[in-house]
PDB file of C-alpha atoms in Angstrom:
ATOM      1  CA  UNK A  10     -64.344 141.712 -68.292  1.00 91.00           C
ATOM      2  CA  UNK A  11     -65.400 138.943 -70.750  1.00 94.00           C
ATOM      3  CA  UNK A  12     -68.175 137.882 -72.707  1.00 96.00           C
ATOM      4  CA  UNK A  13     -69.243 136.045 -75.256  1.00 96.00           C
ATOM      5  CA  UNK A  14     -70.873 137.127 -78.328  1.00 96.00           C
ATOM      6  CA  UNK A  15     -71.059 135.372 -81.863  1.00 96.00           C
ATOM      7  CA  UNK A  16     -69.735 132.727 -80.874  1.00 96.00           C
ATOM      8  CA  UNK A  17     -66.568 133.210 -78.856  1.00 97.00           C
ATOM      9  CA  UNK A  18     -65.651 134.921 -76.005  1.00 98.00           C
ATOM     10  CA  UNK A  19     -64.575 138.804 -75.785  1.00 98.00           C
ATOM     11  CA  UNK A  20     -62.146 140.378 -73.375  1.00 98.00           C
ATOM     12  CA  UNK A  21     -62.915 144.181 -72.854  1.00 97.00           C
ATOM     13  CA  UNK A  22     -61.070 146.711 -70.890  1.00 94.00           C
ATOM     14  CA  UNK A  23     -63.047 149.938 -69.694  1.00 86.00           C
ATOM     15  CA  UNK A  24     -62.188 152.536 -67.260  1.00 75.00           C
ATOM     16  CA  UNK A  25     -60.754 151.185 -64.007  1.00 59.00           C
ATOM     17  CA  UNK A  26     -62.786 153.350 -61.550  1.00 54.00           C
ATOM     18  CA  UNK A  27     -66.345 153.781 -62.948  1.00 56.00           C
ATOM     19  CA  UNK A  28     -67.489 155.801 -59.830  1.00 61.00           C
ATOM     20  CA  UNK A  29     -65.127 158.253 -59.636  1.00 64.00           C
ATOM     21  CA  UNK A  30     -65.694 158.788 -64.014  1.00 62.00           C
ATOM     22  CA  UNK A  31     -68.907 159.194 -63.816  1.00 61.00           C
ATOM     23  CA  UNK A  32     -68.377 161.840 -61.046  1.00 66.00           C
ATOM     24  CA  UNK A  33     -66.383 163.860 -62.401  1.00 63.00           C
ATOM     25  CA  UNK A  34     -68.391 163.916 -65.673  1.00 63.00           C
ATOM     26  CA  UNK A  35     -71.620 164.499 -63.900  1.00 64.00           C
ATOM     27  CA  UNK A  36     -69.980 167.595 -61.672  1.00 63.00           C
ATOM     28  CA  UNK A  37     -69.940 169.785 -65.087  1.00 61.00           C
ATOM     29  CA  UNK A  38     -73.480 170.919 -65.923  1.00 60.00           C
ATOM     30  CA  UNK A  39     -71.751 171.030 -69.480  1.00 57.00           C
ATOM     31  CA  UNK A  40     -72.237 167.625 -69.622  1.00 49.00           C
ATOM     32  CA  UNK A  41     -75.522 167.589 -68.930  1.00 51.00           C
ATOM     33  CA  UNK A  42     -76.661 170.394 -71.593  1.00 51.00           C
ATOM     34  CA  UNK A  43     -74.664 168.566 -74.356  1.00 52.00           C
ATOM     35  CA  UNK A  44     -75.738 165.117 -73.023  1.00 59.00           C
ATOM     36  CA  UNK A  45     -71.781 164.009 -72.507  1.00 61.00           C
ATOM     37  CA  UNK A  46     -72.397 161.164 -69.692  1.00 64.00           C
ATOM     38  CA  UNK A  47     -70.179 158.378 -69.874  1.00 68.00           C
ATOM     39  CA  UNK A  48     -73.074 155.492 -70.974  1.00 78.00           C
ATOM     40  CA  UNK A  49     -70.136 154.482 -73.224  1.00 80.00           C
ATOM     41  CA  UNK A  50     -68.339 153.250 -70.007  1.00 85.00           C
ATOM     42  CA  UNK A  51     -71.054 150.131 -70.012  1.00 87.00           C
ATOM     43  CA  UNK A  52     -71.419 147.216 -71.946  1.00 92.00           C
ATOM     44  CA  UNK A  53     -75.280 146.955 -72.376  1.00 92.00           C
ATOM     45  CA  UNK A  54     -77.472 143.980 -73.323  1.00 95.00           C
ATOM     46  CA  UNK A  55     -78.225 145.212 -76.528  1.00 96.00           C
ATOM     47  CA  UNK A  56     -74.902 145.187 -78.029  1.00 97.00           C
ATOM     48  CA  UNK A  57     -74.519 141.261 -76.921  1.00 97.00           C
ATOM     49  CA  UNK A  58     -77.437 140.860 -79.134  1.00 98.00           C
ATOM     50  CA  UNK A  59     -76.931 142.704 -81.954  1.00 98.00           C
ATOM     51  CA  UNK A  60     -73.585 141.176 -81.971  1.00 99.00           C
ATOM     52  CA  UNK A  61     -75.345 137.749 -81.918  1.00 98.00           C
ATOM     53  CA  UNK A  62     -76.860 139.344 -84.710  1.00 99.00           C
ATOM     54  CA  UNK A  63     -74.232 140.468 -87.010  1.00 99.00           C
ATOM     55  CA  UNK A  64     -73.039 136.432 -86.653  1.00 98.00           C
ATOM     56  CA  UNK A  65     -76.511 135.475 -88.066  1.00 98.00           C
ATOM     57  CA  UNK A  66     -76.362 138.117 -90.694  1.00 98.00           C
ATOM     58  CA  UNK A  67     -72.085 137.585 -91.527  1.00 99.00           C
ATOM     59  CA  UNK A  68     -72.571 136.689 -95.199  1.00 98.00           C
ATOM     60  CA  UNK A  69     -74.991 140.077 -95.508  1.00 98.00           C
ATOM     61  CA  UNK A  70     -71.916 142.155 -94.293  1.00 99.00           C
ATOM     62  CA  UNK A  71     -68.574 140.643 -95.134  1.00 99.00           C
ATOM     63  CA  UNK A  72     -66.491 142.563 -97.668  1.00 99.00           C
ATOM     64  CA  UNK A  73     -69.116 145.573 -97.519  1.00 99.00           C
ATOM     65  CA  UNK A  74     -69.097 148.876 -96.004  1.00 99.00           C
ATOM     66  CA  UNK A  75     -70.758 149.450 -92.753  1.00 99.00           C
ATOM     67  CA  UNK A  76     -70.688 151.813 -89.697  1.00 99.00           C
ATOM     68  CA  UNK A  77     -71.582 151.196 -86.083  1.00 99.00           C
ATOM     69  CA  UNK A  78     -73.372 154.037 -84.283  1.00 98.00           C
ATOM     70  CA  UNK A  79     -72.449 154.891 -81.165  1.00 95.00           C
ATOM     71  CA  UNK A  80     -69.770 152.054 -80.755  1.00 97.00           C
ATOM     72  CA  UNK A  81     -68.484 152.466 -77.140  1.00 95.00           C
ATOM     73  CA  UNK A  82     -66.498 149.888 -75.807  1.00 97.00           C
ATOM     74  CA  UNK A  83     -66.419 148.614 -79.544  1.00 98.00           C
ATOM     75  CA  UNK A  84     -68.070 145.432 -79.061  1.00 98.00           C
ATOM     76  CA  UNK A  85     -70.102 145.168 -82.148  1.00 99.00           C
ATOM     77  CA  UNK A  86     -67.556 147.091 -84.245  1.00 99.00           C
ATOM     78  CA  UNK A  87     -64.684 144.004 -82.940  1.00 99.00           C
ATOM     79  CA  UNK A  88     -67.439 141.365 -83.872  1.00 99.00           C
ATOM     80  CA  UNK A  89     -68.322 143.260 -87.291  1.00 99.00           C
ATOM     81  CA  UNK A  90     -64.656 143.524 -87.893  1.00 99.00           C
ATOM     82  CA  UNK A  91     -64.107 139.834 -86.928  1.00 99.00           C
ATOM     83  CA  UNK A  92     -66.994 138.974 -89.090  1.00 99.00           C
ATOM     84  CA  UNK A  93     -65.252 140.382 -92.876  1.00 99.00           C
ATOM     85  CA  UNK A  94     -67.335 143.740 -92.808  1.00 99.00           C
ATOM     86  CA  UNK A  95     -65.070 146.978 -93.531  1.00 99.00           C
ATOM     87  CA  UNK A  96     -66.227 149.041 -90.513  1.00 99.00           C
ATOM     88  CA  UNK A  97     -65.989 152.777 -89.631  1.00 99.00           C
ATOM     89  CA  UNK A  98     -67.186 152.832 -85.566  1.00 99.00           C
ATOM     90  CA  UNK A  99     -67.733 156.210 -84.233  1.00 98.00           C
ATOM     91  CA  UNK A 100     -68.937 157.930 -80.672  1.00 96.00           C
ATOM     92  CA  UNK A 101     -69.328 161.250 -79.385  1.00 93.00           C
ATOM     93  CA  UNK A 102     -66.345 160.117 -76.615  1.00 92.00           C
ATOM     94  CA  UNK A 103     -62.624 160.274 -77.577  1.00 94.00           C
ATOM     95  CA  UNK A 104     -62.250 158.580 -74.492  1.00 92.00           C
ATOM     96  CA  UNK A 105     -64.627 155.458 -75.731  1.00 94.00           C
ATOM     97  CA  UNK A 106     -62.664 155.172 -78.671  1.00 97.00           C
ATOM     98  CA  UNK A 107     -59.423 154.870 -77.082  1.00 96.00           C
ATOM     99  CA  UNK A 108     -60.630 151.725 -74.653  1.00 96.00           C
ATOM    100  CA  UNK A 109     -62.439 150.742 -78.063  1.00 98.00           C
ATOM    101  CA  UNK A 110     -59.143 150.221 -79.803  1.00 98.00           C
ATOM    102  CA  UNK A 111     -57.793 148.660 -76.922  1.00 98.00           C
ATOM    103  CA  UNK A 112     -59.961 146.243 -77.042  1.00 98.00           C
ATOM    104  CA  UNK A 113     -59.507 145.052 -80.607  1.00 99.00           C
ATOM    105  CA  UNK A 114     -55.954 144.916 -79.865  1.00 98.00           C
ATOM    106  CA  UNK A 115     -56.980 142.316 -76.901  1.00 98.00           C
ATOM    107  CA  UNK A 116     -59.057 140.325 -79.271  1.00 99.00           C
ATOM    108  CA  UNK A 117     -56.458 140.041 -82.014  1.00 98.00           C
ATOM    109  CA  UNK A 118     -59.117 141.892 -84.585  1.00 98.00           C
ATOM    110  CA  UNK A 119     -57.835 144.137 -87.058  1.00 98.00           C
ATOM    111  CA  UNK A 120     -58.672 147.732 -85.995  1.00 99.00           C
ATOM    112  CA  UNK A 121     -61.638 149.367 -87.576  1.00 99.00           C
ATOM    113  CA  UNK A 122     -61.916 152.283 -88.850  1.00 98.00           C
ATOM    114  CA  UNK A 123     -62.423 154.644 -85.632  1.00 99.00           C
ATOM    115  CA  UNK A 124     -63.617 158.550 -85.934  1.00 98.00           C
ATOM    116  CA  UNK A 125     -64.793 160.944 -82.952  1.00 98.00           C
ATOM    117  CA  UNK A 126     -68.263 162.148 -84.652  1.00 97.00           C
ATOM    118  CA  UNK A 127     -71.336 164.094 -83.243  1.00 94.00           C
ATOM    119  CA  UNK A 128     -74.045 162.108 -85.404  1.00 92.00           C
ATOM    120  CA  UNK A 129     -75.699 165.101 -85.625  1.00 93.00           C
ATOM    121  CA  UNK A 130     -73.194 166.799 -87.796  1.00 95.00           C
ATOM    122  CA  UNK A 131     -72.415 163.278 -90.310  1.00 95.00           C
ATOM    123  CA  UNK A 132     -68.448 163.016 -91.063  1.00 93.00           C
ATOM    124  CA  UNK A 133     -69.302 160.574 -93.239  1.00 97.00           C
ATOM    125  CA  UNK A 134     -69.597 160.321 -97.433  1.00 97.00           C
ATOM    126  CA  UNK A 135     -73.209 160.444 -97.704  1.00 98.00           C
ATOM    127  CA  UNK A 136     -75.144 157.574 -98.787  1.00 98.00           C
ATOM    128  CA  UNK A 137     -72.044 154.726 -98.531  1.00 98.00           C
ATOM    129  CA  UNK A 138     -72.966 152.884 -95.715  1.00 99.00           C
ATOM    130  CA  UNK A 139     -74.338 149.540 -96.956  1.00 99.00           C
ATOM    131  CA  UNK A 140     -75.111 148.356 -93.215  1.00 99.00           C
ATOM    132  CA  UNK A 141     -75.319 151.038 -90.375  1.00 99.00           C
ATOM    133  CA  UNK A 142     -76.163 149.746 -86.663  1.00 99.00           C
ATOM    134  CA  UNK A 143     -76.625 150.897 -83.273  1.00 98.00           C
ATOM    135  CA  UNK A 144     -76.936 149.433 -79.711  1.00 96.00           C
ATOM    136  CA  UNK A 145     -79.636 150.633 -77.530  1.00 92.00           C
ATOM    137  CA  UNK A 146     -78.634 153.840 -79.159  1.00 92.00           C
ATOM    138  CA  UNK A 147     -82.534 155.272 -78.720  1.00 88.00           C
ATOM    139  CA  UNK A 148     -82.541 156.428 -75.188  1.00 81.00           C
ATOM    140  CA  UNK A 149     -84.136 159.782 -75.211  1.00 85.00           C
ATOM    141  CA  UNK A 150     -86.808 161.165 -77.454  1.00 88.00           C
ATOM    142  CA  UNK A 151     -84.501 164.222 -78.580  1.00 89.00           C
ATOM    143  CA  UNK A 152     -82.772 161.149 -80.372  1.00 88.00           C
ATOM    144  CA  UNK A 153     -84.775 160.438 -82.961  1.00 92.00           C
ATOM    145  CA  UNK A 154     -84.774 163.155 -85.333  1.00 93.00           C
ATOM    146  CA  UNK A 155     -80.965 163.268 -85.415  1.00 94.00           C
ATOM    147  CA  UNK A 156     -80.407 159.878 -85.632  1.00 95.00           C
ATOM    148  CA  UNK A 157     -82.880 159.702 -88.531  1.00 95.00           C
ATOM    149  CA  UNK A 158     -81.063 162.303 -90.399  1.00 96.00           C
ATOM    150  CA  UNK A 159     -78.346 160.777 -89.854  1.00 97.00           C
ATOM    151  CA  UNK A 160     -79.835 157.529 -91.537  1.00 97.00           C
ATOM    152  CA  UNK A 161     -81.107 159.707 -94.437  1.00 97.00           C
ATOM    153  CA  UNK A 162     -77.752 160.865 -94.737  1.00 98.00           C
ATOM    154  CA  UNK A 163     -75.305 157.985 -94.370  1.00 98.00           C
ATOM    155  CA  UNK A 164     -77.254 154.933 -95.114  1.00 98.00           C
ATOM    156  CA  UNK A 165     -77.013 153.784 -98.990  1.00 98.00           C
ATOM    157  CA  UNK A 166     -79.942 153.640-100.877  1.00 97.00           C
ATOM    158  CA  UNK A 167     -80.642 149.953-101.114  1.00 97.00           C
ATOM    159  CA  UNK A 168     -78.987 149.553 -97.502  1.00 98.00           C
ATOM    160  CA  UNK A 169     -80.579 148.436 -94.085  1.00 99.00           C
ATOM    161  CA  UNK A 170     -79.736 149.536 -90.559  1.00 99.00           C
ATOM    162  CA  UNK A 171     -80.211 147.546 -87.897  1.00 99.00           C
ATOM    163  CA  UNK A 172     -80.976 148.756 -84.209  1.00 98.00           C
ATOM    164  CA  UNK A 173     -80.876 146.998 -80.695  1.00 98.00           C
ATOM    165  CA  UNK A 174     -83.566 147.788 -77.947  1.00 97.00           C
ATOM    166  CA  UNK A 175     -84.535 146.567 -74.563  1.00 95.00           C
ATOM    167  CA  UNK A 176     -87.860 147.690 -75.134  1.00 92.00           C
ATOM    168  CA  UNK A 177     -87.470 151.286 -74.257  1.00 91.00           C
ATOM    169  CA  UNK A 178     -90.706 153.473 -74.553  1.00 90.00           C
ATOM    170  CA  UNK A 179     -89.153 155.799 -76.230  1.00 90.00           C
ATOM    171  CA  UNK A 180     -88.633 153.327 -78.957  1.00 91.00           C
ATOM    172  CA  UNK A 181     -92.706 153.743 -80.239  1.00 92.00           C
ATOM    173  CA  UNK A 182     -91.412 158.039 -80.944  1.00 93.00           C
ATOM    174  CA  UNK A 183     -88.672 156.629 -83.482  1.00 93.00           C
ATOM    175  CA  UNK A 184     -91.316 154.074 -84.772  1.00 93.00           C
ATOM    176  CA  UNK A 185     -93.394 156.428 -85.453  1.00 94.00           C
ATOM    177  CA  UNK A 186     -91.100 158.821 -86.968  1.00 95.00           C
ATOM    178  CA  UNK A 187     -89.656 156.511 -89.428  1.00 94.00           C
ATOM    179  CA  UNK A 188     -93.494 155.613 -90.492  1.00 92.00           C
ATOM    180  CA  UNK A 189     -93.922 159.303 -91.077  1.00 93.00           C
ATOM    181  CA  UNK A 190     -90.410 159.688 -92.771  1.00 92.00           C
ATOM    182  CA  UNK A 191     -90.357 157.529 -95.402  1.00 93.00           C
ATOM    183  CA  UNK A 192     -88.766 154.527 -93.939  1.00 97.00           C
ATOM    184  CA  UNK A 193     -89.939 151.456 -92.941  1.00 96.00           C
ATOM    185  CA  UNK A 194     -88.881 148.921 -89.566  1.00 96.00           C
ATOM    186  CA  UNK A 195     -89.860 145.285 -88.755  1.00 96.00           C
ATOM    187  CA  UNK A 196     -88.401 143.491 -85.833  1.00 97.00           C
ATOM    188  CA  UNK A 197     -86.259 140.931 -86.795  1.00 98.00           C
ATOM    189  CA  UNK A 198     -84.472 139.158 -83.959  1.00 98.00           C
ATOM    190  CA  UNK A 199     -85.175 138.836 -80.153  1.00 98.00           C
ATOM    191  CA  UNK A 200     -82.659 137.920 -77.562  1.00 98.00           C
ATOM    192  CA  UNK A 201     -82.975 136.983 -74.595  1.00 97.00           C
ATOM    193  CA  UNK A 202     -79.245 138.553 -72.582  1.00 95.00           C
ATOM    194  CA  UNK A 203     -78.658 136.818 -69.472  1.00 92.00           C
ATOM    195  CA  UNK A 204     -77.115 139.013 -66.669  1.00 89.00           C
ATOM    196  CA  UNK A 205     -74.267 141.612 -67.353  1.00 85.00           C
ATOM    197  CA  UNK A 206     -72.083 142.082 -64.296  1.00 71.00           C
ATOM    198  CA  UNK A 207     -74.235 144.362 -61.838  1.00 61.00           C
ATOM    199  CA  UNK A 208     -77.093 143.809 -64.311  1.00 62.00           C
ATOM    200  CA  UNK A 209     -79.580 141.828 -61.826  1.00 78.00           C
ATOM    201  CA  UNK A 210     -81.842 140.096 -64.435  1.00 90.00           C
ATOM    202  CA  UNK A 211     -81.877 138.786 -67.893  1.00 94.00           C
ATOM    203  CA  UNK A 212     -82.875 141.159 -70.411  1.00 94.00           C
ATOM    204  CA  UNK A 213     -84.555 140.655 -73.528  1.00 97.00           C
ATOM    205  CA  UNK A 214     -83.477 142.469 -77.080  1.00 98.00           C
ATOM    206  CA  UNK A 215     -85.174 143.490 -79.853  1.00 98.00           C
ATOM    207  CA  UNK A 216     -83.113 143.923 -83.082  1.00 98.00           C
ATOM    208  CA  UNK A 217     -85.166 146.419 -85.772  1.00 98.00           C
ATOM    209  CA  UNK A 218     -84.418 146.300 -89.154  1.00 98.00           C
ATOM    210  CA  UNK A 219     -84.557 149.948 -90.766  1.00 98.00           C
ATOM    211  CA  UNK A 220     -85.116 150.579 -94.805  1.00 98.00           C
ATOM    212  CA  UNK A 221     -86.260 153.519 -97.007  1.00 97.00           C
ATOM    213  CA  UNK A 222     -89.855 152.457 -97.620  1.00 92.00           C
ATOM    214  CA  UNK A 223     -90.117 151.578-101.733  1.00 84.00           C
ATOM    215  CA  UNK A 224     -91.701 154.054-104.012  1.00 68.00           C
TER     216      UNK A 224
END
């Protein structure tokens, strides 16, 4: 498929047979405890526009160390990569990361920095992330007390994260969590993505900027 994102257009590859993947992953209750469902096989609206993003923000992020949560098809780690940043991109999925590198082969990008990582168990040197982002990452409520650890963890401690969101409910839980936690959010970009493939309707994106509230 292609699409274009900060400014040029992407080719991505993902698995051939989406049906039949999603199948087979969905036939072991395994998956379902240990929430392995292949969402990575997608490219969602949210990583268009954080990746629209990322262009915006390119002189906030070249040369510097950042990390892209939850990359999937590697989208916002290519553009990232593309952009000067120094990227580590990781997902739950070995299989994500394989079509991810792919990819930045098929875009001519230099590869990132690619690691298989539970973000509930950070692989990552804490506090060296200068930029840390996520697309529509915040799906389920049980999400939001590992992914703020994870924050707490790898994010540096004058850095900002940055999070995508089609206006998800669940989105007011992490809100509010991050108000509670120390941290403070503001929206900072909305997008407006027009249709996706099999996605029916434009969809609009809101990008969250995420800091440790100052003392």
């Amino acid at each position: 498929m292609s699409v274009a994102a900060a400014g040029r257009q992407w080719r991505l590859t993902r698995a051939a047979d989406l049906e039949e993947l999603w199948d087979a992953m969905t036939a072991d209750p395994h998956n379902f405890e240990d929430e392995r469902l292949p969402y990575w096989t997608e490219l969602w609206p949210s990583s268009v526009a954080l990746a629209g993003w990322l262009a915006a923000r390119q002189e906030e992020i070249a040369g510097r160390v950042c990390l892209d949560l939850g990359c999937g098809l590697g989208l916002t780690a290519l553009v990232g990569q593309w952009l000067g940043a120094r990227v580590t991109a990781v997902d739950y999925e070995e299989a994500a990361l394989h079509f991810a590198s792919r990819n930045a082969a098929l875009n001519g990008v230099t590869q990132p920095c690619w690691a298989l990582m539970d973000w509930r168990r950070p692989a990552v040197r804490a506090r060296s992330m200068a930029r840390i982002w996520g697309g529509d990452i915040m799906y389920e409520k049980r999400f939001v007390a590992p992914v703020l650890r994870f924050l707490e963890h790898a994010l540096a401690p004058d850095g900002a994260a940055w999070v995508a969101e089609p206006g998800r409910s669940v989105y007011e839980a992490f809100l509010h969590a991050l108000h509670c936690g120390g941290w403070q959010g503001r929206r900072v970009h909305t997008a407006r993505v027009e249709p996706l493939y099999a996605q029916p309707v434009p969809v609009t994106v809101q990008v969250w900027e995420i800091r440790r509230r100052a003392d």
